[in-house]
Short mmCIF file of C-alpha atoms in Angstrom, two decimals:
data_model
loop_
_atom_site.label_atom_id
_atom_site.label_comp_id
_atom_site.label_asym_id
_atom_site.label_seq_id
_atom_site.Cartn_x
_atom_site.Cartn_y
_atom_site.Cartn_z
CA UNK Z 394 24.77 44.85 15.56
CA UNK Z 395 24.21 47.77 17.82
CA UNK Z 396 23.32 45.12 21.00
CA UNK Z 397 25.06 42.30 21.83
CA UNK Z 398 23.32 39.68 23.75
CA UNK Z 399 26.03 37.60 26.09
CA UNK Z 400 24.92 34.93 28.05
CA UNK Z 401 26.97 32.00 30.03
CA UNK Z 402 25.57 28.38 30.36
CA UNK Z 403 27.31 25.44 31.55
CA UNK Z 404 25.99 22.14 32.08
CA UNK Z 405 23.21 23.03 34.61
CA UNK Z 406 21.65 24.72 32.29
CA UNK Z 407 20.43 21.03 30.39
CA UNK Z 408 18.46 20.64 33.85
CA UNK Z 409 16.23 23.42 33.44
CA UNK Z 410 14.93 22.77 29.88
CA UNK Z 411 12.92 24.46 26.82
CA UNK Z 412 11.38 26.99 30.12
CA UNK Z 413 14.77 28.49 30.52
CA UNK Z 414 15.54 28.76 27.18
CA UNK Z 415 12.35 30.64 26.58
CA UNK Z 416 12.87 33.20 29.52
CA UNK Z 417 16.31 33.84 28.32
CA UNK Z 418 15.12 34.57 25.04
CA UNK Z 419 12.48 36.71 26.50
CA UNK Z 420 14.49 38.73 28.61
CA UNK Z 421 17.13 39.29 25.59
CA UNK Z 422 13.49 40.61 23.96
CA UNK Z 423 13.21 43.40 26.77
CA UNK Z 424 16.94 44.22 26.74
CA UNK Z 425 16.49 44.55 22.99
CA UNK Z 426 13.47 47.16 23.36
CA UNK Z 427 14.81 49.33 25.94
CA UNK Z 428 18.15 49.76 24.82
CA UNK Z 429 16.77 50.77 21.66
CA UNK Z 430 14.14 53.21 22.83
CA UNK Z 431 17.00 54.92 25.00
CA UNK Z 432 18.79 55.27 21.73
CA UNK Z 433 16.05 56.84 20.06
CA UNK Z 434 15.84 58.94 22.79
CA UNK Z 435 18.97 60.57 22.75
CA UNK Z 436 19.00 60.83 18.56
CA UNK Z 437 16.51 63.99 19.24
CA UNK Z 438 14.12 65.40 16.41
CA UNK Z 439 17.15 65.88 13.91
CA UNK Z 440 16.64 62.60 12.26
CA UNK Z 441 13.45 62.62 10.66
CA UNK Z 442 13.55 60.61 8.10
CA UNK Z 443 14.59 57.60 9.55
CA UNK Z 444 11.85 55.05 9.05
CA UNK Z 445 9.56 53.12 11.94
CA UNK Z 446 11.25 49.78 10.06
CA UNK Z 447 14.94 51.42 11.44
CA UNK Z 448 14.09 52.08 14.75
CA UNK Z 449 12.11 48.83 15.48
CA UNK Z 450 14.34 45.89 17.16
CA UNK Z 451 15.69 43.22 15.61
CA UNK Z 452 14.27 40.84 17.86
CA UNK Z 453 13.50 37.85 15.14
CA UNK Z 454 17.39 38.30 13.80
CA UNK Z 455 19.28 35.28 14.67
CA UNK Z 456 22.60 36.59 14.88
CA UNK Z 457 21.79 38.27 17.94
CA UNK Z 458 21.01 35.76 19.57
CA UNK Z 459 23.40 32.70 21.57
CA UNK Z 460 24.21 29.92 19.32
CA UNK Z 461 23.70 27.51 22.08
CA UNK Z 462 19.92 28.16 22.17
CA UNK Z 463 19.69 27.92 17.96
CA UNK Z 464 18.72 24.47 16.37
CA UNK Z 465 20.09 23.82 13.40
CA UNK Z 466 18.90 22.47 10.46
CA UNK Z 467 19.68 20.41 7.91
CA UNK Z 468 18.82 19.06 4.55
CA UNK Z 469 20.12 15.48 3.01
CA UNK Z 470 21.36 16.05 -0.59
CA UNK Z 471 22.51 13.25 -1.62
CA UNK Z 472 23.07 9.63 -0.53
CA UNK Z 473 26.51 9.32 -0.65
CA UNK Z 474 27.05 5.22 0.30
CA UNK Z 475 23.95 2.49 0.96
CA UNK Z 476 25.28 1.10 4.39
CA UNK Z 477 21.93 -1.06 4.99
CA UNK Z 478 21.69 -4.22 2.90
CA UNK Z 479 18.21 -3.94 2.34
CA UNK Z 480 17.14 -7.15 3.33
CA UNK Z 481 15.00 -7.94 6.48
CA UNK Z 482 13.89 -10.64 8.14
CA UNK Z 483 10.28 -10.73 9.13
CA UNK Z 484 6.92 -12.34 8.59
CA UNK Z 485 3.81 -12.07 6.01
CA UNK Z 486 0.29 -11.84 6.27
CA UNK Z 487 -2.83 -11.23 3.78
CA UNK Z 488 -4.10 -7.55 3.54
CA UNK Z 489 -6.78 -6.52 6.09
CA UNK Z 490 -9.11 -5.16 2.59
CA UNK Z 491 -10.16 -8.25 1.04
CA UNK Z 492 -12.13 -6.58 -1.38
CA UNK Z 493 -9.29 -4.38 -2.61
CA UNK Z 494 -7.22 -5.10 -6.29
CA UNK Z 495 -4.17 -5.04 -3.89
CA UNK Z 496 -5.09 -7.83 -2.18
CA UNK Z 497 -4.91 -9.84 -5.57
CA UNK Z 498 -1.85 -9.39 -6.11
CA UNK Z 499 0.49 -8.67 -2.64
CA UNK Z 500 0.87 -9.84 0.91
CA UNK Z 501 2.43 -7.50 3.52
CA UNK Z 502 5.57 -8.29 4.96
CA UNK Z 503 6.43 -7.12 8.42
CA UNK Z 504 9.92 -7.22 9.76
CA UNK Z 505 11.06 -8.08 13.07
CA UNK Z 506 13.40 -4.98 13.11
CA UNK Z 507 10.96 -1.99 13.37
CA UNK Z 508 13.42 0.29 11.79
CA UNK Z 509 12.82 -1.35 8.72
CA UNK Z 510 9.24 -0.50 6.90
CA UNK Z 511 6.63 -2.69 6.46
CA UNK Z 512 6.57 -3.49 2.55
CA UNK Z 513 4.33 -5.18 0.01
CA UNK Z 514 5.53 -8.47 -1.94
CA UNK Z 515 3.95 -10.27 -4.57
CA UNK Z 516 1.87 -13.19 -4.08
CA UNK Z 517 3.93 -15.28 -6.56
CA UNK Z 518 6.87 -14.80 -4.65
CA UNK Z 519 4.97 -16.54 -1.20
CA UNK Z 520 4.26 -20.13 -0.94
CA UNK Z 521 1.79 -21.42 -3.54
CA UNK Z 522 -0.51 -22.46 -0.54
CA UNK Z 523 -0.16 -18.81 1.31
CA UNK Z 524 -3.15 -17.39 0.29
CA UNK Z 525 -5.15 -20.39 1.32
CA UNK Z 526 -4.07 -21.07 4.46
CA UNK Z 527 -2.07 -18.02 5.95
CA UNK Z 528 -1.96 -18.98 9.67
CA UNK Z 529 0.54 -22.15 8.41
CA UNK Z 530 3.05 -19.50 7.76
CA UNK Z 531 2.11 -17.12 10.90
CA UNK Z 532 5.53 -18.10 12.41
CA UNK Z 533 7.81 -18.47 10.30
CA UNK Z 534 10.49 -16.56 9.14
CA UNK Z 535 11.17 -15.22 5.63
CA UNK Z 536 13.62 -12.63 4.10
CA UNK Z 537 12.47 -9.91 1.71
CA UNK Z 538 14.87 -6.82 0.36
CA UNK Z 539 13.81 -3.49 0.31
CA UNK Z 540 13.42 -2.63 -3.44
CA UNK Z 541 11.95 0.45 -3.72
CA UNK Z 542 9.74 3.15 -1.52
CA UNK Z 543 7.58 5.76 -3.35
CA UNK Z 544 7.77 9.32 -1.79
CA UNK Z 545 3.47 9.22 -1.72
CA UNK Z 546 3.21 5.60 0.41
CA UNK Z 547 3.14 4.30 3.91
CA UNK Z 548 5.08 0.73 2.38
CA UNK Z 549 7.69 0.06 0.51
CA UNK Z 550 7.58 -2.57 -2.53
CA UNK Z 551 9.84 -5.96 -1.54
CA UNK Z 552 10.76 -9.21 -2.89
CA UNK Z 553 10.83 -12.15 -1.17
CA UNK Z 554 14.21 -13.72 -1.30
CA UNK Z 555 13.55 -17.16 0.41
CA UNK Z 556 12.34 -18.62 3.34
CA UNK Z 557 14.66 -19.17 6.52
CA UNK Z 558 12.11 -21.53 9.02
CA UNK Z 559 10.94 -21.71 11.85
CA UNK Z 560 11.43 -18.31 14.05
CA UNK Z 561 12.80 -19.19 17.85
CA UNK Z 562 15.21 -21.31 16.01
CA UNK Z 563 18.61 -21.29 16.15
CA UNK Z 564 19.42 -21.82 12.27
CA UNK Z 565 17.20 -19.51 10.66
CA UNK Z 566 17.61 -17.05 13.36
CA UNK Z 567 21.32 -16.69 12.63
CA UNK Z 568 21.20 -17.17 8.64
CA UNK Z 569 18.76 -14.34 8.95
CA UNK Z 570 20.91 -12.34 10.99
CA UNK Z 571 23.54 -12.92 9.20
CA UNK Z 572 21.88 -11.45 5.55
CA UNK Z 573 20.60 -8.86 6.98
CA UNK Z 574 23.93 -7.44 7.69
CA UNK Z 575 25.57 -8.52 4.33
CA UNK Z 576 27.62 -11.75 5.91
CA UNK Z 577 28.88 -13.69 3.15
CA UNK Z 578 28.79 -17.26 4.78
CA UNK Z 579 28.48 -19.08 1.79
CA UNK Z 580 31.51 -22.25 2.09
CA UNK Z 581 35.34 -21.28 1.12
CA UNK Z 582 36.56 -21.69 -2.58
CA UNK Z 583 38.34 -24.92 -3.33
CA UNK Z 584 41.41 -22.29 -3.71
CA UNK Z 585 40.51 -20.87 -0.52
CA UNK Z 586 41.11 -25.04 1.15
CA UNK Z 587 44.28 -25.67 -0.98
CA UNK Z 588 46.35 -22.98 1.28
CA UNK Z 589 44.92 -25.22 4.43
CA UNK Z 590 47.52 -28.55 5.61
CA UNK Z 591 46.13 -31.21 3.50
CA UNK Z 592 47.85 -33.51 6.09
CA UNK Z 593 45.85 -34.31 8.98
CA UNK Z 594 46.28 -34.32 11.88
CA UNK Z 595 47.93 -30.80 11.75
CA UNK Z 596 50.31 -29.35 14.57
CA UNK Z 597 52.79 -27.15 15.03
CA UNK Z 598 56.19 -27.48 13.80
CA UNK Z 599 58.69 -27.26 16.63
CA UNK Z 600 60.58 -24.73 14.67
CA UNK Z 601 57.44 -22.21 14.50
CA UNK Z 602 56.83 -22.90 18.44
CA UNK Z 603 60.71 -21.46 19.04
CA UNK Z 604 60.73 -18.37 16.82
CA UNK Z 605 56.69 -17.04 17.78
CA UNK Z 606 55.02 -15.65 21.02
CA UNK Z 607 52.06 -18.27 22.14
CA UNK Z 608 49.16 -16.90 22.15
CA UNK Z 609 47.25 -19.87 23.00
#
């Protein structure tokens, strides 16, 4: 490029915001304009046939401009890895239309971690008595995986995968926790126990107590 726009920021410049940003960019404008209308000036009347698109400045071109004051963009490809588990824990309620054909046939489960979307489930997958009498399952606790989420809707589809209890409880507070982020607390294999002393009371052999650093 003909004009080179320098400019030096450190970490004041954070402080004075989008404002600054925009008078910078401003004043790069004007710097822009006049140092191309002195260069016109001095071309003369020998070159005619340059066009008005030529002499303009190139004010929109980014590459004039500080990369500190760009944002850049991005596009997702590809999802490379599924790091969520897809399963929530949260609670359902009937649909506010009661005259709808959705209301037939799901309930709308909201999670307790907002990060997660609100989905629909199907009614055979609640209690046979939910639809019935909804406020006896206004507090508890149930745990539905995220199945699948259409591009054109506000909810995703879920399926109920069982009910924990009680929420403010202990138990189903943790077993919910612990599904959600893929725990596998389910009790050891019986080859798993075999490698544990079958002979208890276990302690410490004297001879592992002289060769190893206590930790204890």
């Amino acid at each position: 490029p003909d004009v080179i726009i320098e400019a030096q920021f450190d970490d004041n410049d954070a402080e004075h915001g989008q404002d600054h940003f925009q008078d910078m960019l401003t004043d790069g404008v004007k710097t822009l304009s006049l140092d191309m209308g002195e260069k016109a000036k001095a071309v003369g009347t020998g070159d005619v046939h340059r066009t008005k698109q030529d002499d303009g400045p190139k004010a929109n071109d980014p590459k004039l401009l500080p990369d500190k004051v760009l944002q850049r963009t991005a596009k997702v490809v590809y999802i490379l890895e599924k790091k969520h588990s897809r399963a929530a824990t949260g609670f359902i309620k009937l649909l506010a239309d009661k005259n709808s054909e959705l209301f037939r046939r799901c309930a709308m489960f909201s999670p307790v971690d907002h990060r997660v979307p609100r989905a629909y489930v199907s009614l055979a997958d609640c209690p046979p008595d939910f639809v019935t009498r909804p406020e006896d399952y206004s507090n508890t606790l149930f745990i539905c995986r995220i199945v699948d989420w259409k591009e054109d809707s506000n909810f995703a589809t879920g399926q109920l995968a069982k009910s924990l209890g009680q929420a403010g409880e202990i138990e189903p507070e943790t077993e919910g926790i612990l599904m959600e982020y893929g725990v596998d607390f389910s009790d050891f294999s019986p080859e798993a126990l075999e490698c544990l002393p079958q002979t208890l009371p276990w302690v410490i052999p004297p001879g592992e107590l002289a060769k190893r650093r206590d930790l204890r």
